[in-house]
mmCIF file of C-alpha atoms in Angstrom:
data_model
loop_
_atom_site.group_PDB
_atom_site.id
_atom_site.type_symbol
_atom_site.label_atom_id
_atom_site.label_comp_id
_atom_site.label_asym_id
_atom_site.label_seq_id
_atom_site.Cartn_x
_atom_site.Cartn_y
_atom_site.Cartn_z
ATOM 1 C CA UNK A 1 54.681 -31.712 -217.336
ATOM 2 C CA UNK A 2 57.204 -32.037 -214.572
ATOM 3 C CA UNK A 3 55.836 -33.346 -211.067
ATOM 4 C CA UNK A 4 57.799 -30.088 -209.826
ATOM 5 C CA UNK A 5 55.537 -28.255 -212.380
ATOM 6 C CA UNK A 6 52.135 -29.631 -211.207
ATOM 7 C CA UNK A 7 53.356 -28.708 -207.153
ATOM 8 C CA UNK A 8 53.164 -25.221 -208.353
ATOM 9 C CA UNK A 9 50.220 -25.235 -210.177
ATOM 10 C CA UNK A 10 48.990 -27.242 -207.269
ATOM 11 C CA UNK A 11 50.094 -24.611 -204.640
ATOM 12 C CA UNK A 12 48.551 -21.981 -207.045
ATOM 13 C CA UNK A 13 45.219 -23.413 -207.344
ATOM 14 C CA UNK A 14 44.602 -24.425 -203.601
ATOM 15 C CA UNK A 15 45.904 -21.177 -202.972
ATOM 16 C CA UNK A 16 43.005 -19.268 -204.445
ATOM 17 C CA UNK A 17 40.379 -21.906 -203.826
ATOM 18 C CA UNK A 18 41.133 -21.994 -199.919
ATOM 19 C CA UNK A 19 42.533 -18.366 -199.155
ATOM 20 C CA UNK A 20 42.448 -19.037 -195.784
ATOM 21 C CA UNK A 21 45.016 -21.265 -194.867
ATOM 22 C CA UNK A 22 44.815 -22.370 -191.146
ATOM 23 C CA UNK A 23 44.718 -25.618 -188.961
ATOM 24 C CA UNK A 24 41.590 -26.483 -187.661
ATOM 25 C CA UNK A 25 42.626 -27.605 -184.707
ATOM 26 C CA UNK A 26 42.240 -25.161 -182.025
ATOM 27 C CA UNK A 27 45.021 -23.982 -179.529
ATOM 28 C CA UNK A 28 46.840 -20.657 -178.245
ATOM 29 C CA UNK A 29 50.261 -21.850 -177.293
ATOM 30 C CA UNK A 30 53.047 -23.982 -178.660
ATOM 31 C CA UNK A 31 52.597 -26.480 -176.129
ATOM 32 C CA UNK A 32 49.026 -26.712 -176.520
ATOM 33 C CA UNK A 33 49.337 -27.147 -180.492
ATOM 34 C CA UNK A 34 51.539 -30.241 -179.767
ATOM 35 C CA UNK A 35 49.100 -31.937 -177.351
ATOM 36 C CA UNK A 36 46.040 -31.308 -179.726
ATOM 37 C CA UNK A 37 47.855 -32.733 -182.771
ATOM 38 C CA UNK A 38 48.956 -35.715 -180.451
ATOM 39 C CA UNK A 39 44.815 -36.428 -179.512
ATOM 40 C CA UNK A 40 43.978 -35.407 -183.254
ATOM 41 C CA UNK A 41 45.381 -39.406 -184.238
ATOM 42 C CA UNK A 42 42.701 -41.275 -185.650
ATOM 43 C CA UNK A 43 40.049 -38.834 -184.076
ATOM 44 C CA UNK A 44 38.846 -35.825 -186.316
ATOM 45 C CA UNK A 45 39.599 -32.200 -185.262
ATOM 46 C CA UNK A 46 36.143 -31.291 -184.475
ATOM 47 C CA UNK A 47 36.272 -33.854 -181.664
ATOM 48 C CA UNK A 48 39.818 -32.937 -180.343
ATOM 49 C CA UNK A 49 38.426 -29.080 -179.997
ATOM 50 C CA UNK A 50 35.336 -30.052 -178.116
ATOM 51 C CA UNK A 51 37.798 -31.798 -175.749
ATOM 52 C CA UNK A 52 40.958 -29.204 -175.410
ATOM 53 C CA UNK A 53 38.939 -26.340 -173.808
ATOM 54 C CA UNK A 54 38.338 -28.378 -170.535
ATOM 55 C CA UNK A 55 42.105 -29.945 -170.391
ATOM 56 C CA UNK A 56 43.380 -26.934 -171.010
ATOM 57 C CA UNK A 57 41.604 -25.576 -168.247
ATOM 58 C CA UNK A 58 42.862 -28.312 -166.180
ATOM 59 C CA UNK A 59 46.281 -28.660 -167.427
ATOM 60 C CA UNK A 60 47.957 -25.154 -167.980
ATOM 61 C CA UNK A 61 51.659 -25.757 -168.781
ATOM 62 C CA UNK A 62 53.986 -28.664 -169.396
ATOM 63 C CA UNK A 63 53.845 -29.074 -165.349
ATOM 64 C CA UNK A 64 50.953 -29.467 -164.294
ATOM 65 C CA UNK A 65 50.822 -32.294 -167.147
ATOM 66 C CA UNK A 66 54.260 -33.667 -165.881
ATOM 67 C CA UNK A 67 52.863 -33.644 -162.322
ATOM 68 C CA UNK A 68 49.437 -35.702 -163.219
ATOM 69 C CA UNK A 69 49.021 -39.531 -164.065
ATOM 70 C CA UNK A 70 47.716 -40.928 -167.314
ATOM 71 C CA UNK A 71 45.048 -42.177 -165.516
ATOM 72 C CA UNK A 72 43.447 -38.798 -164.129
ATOM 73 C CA UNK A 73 44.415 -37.068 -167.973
ATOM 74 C CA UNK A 74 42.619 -39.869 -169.179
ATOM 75 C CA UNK A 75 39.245 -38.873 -168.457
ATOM 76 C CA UNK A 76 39.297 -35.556 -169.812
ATOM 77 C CA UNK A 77 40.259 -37.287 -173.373
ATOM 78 C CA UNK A 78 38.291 -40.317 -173.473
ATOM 79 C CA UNK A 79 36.086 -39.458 -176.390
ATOM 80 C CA UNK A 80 38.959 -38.802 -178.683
ATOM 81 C CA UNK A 81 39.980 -42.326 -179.086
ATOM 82 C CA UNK A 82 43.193 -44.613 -177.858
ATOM 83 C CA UNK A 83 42.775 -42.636 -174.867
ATOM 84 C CA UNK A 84 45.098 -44.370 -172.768
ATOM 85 C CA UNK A 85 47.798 -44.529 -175.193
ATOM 86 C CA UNK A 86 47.477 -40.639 -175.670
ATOM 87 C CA UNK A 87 47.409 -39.575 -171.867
ATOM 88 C CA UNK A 88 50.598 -42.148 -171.471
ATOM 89 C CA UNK A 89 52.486 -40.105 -174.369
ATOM 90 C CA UNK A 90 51.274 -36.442 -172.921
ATOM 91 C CA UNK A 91 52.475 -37.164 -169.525
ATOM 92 C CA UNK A 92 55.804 -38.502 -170.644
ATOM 93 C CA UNK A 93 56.420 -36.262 -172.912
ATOM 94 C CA UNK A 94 55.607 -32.806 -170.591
ATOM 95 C CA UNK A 95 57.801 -34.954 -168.134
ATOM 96 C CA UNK A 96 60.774 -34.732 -170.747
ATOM 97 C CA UNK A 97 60.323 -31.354 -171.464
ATOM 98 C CA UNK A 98 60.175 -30.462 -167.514
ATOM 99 C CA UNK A 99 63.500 -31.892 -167.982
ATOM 100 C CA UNK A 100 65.280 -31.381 -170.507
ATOM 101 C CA UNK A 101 63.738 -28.057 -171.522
ATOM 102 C CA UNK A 102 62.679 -26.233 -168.566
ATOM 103 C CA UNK A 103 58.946 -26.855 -169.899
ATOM 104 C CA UNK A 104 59.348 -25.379 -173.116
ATOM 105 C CA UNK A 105 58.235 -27.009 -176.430
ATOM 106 C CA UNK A 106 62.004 -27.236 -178.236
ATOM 107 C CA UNK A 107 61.737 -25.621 -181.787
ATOM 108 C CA UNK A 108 63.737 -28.387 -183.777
ATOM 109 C CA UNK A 109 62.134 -31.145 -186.012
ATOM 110 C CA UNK A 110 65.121 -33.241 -184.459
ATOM 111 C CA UNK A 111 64.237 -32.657 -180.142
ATOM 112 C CA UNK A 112 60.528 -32.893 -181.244
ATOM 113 C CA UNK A 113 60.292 -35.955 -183.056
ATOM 114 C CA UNK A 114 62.502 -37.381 -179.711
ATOM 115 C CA UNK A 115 59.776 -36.724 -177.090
ATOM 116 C CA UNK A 116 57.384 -39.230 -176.419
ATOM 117 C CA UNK A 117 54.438 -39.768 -178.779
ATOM 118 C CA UNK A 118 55.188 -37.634 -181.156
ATOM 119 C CA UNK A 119 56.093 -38.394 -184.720
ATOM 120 C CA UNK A 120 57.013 -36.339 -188.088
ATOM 121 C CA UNK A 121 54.066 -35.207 -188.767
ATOM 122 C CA UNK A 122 53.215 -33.597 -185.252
ATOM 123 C CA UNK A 123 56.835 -32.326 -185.574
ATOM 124 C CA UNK A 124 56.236 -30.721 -188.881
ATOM 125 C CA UNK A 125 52.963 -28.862 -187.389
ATOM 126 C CA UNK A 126 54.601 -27.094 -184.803
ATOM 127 C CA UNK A 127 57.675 -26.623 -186.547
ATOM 128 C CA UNK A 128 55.532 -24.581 -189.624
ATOM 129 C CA UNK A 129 52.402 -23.300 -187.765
ATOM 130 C CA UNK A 130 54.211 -22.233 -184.387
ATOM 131 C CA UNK A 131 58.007 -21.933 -185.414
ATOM 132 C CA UNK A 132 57.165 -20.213 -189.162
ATOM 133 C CA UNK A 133 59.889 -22.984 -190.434
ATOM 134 C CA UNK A 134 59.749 -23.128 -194.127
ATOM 135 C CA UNK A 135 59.780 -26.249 -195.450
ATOM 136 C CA UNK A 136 57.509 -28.131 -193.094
ATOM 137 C CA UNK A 137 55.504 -30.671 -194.376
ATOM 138 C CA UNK A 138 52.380 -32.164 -192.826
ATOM 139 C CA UNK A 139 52.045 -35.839 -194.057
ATOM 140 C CA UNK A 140 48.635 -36.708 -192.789
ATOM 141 C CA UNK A 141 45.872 -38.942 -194.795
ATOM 142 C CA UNK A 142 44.497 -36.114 -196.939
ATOM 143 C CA UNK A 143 48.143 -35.186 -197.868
ATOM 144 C CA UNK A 144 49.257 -38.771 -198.953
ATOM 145 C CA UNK A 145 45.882 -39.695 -201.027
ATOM 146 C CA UNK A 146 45.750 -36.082 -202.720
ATOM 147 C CA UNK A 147 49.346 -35.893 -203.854
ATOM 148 C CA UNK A 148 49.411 -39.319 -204.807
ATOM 149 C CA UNK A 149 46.268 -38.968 -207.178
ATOM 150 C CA UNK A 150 47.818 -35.470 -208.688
ATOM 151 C CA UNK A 151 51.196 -38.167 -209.894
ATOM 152 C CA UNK A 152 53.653 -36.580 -207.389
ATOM 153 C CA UNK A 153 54.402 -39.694 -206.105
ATOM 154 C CA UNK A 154 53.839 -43.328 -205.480
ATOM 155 C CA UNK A 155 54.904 -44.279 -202.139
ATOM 156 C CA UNK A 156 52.994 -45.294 -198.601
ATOM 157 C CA UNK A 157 55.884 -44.044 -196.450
ATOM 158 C CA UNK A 158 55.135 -41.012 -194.292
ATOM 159 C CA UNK A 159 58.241 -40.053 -194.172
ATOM 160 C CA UNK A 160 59.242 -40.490 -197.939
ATOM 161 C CA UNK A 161 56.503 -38.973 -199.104
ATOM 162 C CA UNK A 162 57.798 -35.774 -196.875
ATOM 163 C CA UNK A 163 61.135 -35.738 -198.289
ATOM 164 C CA UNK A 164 59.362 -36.035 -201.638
ATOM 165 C CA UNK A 165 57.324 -32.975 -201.245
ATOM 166 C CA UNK A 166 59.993 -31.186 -199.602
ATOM 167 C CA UNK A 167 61.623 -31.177 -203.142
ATOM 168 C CA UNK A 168 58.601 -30.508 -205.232
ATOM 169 C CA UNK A 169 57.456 -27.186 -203.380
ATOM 170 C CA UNK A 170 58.364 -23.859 -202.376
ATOM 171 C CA UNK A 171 59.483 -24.170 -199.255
ATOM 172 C CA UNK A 172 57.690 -20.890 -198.664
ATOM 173 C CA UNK A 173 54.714 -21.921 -199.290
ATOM 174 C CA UNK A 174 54.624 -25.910 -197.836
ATOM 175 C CA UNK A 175 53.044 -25.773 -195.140
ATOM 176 C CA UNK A 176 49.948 -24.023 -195.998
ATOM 177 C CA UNK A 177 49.773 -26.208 -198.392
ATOM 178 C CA UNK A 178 49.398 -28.986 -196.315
ATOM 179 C CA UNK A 179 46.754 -27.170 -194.524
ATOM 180 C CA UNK A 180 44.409 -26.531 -198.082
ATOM 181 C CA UNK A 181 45.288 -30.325 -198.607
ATOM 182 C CA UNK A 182 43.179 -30.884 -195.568
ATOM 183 C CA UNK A 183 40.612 -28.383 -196.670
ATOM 184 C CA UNK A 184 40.222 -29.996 -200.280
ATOM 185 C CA UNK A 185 40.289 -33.379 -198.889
ATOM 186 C CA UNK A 186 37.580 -33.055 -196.919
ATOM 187 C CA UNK A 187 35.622 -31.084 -199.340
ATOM 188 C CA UNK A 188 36.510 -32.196 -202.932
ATOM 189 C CA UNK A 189 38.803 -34.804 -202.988
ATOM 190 C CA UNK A 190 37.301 -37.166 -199.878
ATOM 191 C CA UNK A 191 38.532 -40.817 -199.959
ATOM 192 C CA UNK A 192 35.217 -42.127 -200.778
ATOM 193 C CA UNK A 193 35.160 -40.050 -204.283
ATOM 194 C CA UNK A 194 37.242 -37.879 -206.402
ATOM 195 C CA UNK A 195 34.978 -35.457 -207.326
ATOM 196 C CA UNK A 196 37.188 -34.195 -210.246
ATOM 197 C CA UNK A 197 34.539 -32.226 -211.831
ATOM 198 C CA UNK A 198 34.482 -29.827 -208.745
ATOM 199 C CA UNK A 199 38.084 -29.881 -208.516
ATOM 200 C CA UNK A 200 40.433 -26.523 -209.014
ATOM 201 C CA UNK A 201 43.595 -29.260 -209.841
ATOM 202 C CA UNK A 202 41.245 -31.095 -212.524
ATOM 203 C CA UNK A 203 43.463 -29.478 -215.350
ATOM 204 C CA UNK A 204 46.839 -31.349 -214.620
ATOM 205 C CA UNK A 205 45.262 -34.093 -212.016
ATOM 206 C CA UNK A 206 46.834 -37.347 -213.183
ATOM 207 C CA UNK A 207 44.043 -38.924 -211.672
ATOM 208 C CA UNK A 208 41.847 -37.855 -213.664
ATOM 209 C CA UNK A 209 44.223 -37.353 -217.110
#
């Protein structure tokens, strides 16, 4: 069996295990999406959404970020870990798009993946869940140990690993895929244990052939 031949059974089998295909983290706004996947590093989503609801409150558009100080954003995100590295990166980065966007959230992998903080996998996030781009691909820990246990690659590289799976699947259907990854990960396939006799891939798993 082909590795491009497992994606789709892959895609096919998260597909009807986890219908529901949504991030987790909470937001209304593209803006909003791209701050709570910047606070969602090393901190778990259930944590970012107890914090969002009062910073959004606080901070309603990329001005009112660009016109506070990492130090006063800080305390409404102190519980979500690397705090001050976070507030640093959201005020720069509302700064740049004050700037260079007129306080819009740009809606290319290239001009996100440019602004401060924020790497290919918040890129691909907003680019798929806000922009509908096909092809997205959400490289996050759940992604890289799950399709490295069903033999679709082999690498540690972030960024390989998303070209990688950029060939294997439908481009269609990508980045809900990345989203039952998260589902299954935290359900099924946790990094603790494989529990391959609960698992809907079990059939064509090379983890557990």
């Amino acid at each position: 069996m082909t590795k491009k031949q497992i994606a789709q059974l892959a895609v096919e089998a998260l597909k009807a295990e986890y219908p529901d295909a949504i991030c987790s983290l909470q937001y209304t706004d593209p803006l909003q999406c791209l701050v709570a996947t910047r606070l969602s590093a090393q901190c778990t989503d259930a944590r970012v959404n107890m914090v969002t609801p009062a910073l959004f409150e606080r901070y309603t558009c990329a001005r009112d970020f660009a016109d506070s100080t990492p130090e006063e954003l800080a305390e409404y995100i102190k519980s979500c870990g690397l705090y001050k590295t976070k507030s640093k990166d959201i005020v720069a980065m509302a700064r740049v798009l004050c700037e260079q966007y007129g306080g819009e959230v740009p809606d290319s992998l290239k001009a996100l993946i440019a602004l401060p903080g924020i790497g290919r996998k918040t890129a691909n996030l907003v680019m798929g869940d806000i922009f509908g781009m096909e092809g997205a691909v959400v490289v996050d820990t759940h992604c890289i140990r799950i399709t490295r246990r069903l033999g679709l690659h082999n690498e540690t590289d972030q960024k390989k690993i998303e070209l990688i799976l950029r060939g294997l699947l439908p481009p269609k259907e990508s980045n809900d895929f990345c989203h039952r990854l998260v589902l299954h990960g935290r359900a099924v396939c946790t990094a603790r244990k494989a529990m391959c006799e609960d698992c809907c891939m079990s059939e064509f798993c090379r983890k557990k052939a």
